[in-house]
mmCIF file of C-alpha atoms in Angstrom:
data_model
loop_
_atom_site.group_PDB
_atom_site.id
_atom_site.type_symbol
_atom_site.label_atom_id
_atom_site.label_comp_id
_atom_site.label_asym_id
_atom_site.label_seq_id
_atom_site.Cartn_x
_atom_site.Cartn_y
_atom_site.Cartn_z
ATOM 1 C CA UNK A 1299 0.759 -3.586 -8.399
ATOM 2 C CA UNK A 1300 1.613 -5.836 -5.455
ATOM 3 C CA UNK A 1301 4.652 -6.097 -3.171
ATOM 4 C CA UNK A 1302 6.457 -8.478 -5.527
ATOM 5 C CA UNK A 1303 6.024 -6.141 -8.501
ATOM 6 C CA UNK A 1304 7.003 -3.019 -6.545
ATOM 7 C CA UNK A 1305 10.092 -4.771 -5.183
ATOM 8 C CA UNK A 1306 11.070 -5.963 -8.649
ATOM 9 C CA UNK A 1307 10.597 -2.448 -10.043
ATOM 10 C CA UNK A 1308 12.667 -0.825 -7.287
ATOM 11 C CA UNK A 1309 15.472 -3.366 -7.695
ATOM 12 C CA UNK A 1310 15.542 -2.682 -11.435
ATOM 13 C CA UNK A 1311 15.551 1.071 -10.839
ATOM 14 C CA UNK A 1312 18.431 0.760 -8.357
ATOM 15 C CA UNK A 1313 20.573 -1.107 -10.874
ATOM 16 C CA UNK A 1314 21.520 -3.644 -8.208
ATOM 17 C CA UNK A 1315 21.669 -7.353 -8.864
ATOM 18 C CA UNK A 1316 19.923 -9.688 -6.439
ATOM 19 C CA UNK A 1317 23.336 -10.698 -5.090
ATOM 20 C CA UNK A 1318 24.324 -7.067 -4.529
ATOM 21 C CA UNK A 1319 21.012 -6.383 -2.797
ATOM 22 C CA UNK A 1320 21.556 -9.450 -0.655
ATOM 23 C CA UNK A 1321 25.020 -8.274 0.314
ATOM 24 C CA UNK A 1322 23.868 -4.757 1.165
ATOM 25 C CA UNK A 1323 20.798 -5.836 3.155
ATOM 26 C CA UNK A 1324 22.092 -8.972 4.835
ATOM 27 C CA UNK A 1325 19.052 -10.820 3.477
ATOM 28 C CA UNK A 1326 19.942 -14.086 1.796
ATOM 29 C CA UNK A 1327 20.015 -14.235 -1.990
ATOM 30 C CA UNK A 1328 17.521 -17.088 -1.913
ATOM 31 C CA UNK A 1329 15.097 -15.064 0.231
ATOM 32 C CA UNK A 1330 15.268 -12.072 -2.119
ATOM 33 C CA UNK A 1331 14.553 -14.332 -5.085
ATOM 34 C CA UNK A 1332 11.603 -15.821 -3.201
ATOM 35 C CA UNK A 1333 10.181 -12.313 -2.546
ATOM 36 C CA UNK A 1334 10.528 -11.326 -6.204
ATOM 37 C CA UNK A 1335 9.128 -14.603 -7.524
ATOM 38 C CA UNK A 1336 6.187 -14.542 -5.139
ATOM 39 C CA UNK A 1337 7.193 -17.807 -3.449
ATOM 40 C CA UNK A 1338 7.538 -16.053 -0.093
ATOM 41 C CA UNK A 1339 4.900 -13.981 1.622
ATOM 42 C CA UNK A 1340 5.604 -10.499 2.886
ATOM 43 C CA UNK A 1341 9.009 -9.901 4.450
ATOM 44 C CA UNK A 1342 9.420 -9.397 8.173
ATOM 45 C CA UNK A 1343 9.393 -5.792 9.370
ATOM 46 C CA UNK A 1344 13.167 -5.916 9.790
ATOM 47 C CA UNK A 1345 13.692 -7.225 6.252
ATOM 48 C CA UNK A 1346 11.280 -4.658 4.791
ATOM 49 C CA UNK A 1347 13.170 -1.830 6.504
ATOM 50 C CA UNK A 1348 16.495 -3.115 5.159
ATOM 51 C CA UNK A 1349 15.121 -3.451 1.626
ATOM 52 C CA UNK A 1350 13.556 0.014 1.684
ATOM 53 C CA UNK A 1351 16.724 1.622 3.005
ATOM 54 C CA UNK A 1352 19.016 0.091 0.374
ATOM 55 C CA UNK A 1353 16.503 0.736 -2.422
ATOM 56 C CA UNK A 1354 15.954 4.333 -1.257
ATOM 57 C CA UNK A 1355 12.210 3.989 -0.935
ATOM 58 C CA UNK A 1356 9.798 3.639 1.962
ATOM 59 C CA UNK A 1357 8.556 0.519 3.685
ATOM 60 C CA UNK A 1358 5.008 1.801 3.211
ATOM 61 C CA UNK A 1359 5.494 2.026 -0.539
ATOM 62 C CA UNK A 1360 7.049 -1.442 -0.841
ATOM 63 C CA UNK A 1361 4.430 -3.155 1.300
ATOM 64 C CA UNK A 1362 1.261 -1.151 0.709
ATOM 65 C CA UNK A 1363 1.965 0.794 -2.473
ATOM 66 C CA UNK A 1364 1.306 4.049 -0.610
ATOM 67 C CA UNK A 1365 2.389 6.720 -3.099
ATOM 68 C CA UNK A 1366 2.124 9.404 -0.398
ATOM 69 C CA UNK A 1367 5.119 7.880 1.346
ATOM 70 C CA UNK A 1368 6.996 7.244 -1.888
ATOM 71 C CA UNK A 1369 10.174 9.354 -1.803
ATOM 72 C CA UNK A 1370 10.840 9.230 -5.559
ATOM 73 C CA UNK A 1371 9.269 11.490 -8.085
ATOM 74 C CA UNK A 1372 6.601 9.800 -10.157
ATOM 75 C CA UNK A 1373 7.950 10.955 -13.498
ATOM 76 C CA UNK A 1374 10.624 8.882 -15.190
ATOM 77 C CA UNK A 1375 12.997 11.792 -15.842
ATOM 78 C CA UNK A 1376 13.176 12.758 -12.163
ATOM 79 C CA UNK A 1377 13.806 9.168 -11.113
ATOM 80 C CA UNK A 1378 16.545 8.796 -13.734
ATOM 81 C CA UNK A 1379 18.178 12.049 -12.622
ATOM 82 C CA UNK A 1380 18.110 10.875 -9.010
ATOM 83 C CA UNK A 1381 19.625 7.540 -10.024
ATOM 84 C CA UNK A 1382 22.492 9.267 -11.870
ATOM 85 C CA UNK A 1383 22.999 11.798 -9.070
ATOM 86 C CA UNK A 1384 23.367 9.073 -6.426
ATOM 87 C CA UNK A 1385 26.284 7.559 -8.351
ATOM 88 C CA UNK A 1386 28.299 10.791 -8.479
ATOM 89 C CA UNK A 1387 31.183 11.583 -6.127
ATOM 90 C CA UNK A 1388 30.450 14.255 -3.481
ATOM 91 C CA UNK A 1389 32.347 17.027 -5.303
ATOM 92 C CA UNK A 1390 30.394 16.444 -8.511
ATOM 93 C CA UNK A 1391 27.114 16.374 -6.574
ATOM 94 C CA UNK A 1392 27.905 19.822 -5.118
ATOM 95 C CA UNK A 1393 28.775 21.131 -8.570
ATOM 96 C CA UNK A 1394 25.581 19.758 -10.075
ATOM 97 C CA UNK A 1395 23.496 21.300 -7.285
ATOM 98 C CA UNK A 1396 25.137 24.681 -7.882
ATOM 99 C CA UNK A 1397 24.454 24.421 -11.629
ATOM 100 C CA UNK A 1398 20.829 23.433 -11.013
ATOM 101 C CA UNK A 1399 20.365 26.369 -8.623
ATOM 102 C CA UNK A 1400 21.782 28.745 -11.238
ATOM 103 C CA UNK A 1401 19.484 27.331 -13.909
ATOM 104 C CA UNK A 1402 16.543 27.683 -11.510
ATOM 105 C CA UNK A 1403 17.346 31.358 -11.004
ATOM 106 C CA UNK A 1404 17.199 31.911 -14.771
ATOM 107 C CA UNK A 1405 13.602 30.693 -15.089
#
């Protein structure tokens, strides 16, 4: 998998549109499309940092595919849970953490 494919995958996982990603990173919509389509080469360091931050991944993973610096779990269920969790309001996040801790104590 190359940069273009990893970026496309992370955008899909985030649920953001290209326009939303553009708005949140300050990178033009056209530039994001060029990264995803492979028309542009690698992003600048500044752009890579912005993309990684908004997509909640690491620059190393986006650019090099370094799984050791990949902050997400590899399994689909963990990634989906993280995606849902990030959308919750703070109070619900605290409640979910407390429930998960209680469930963990039962095992």
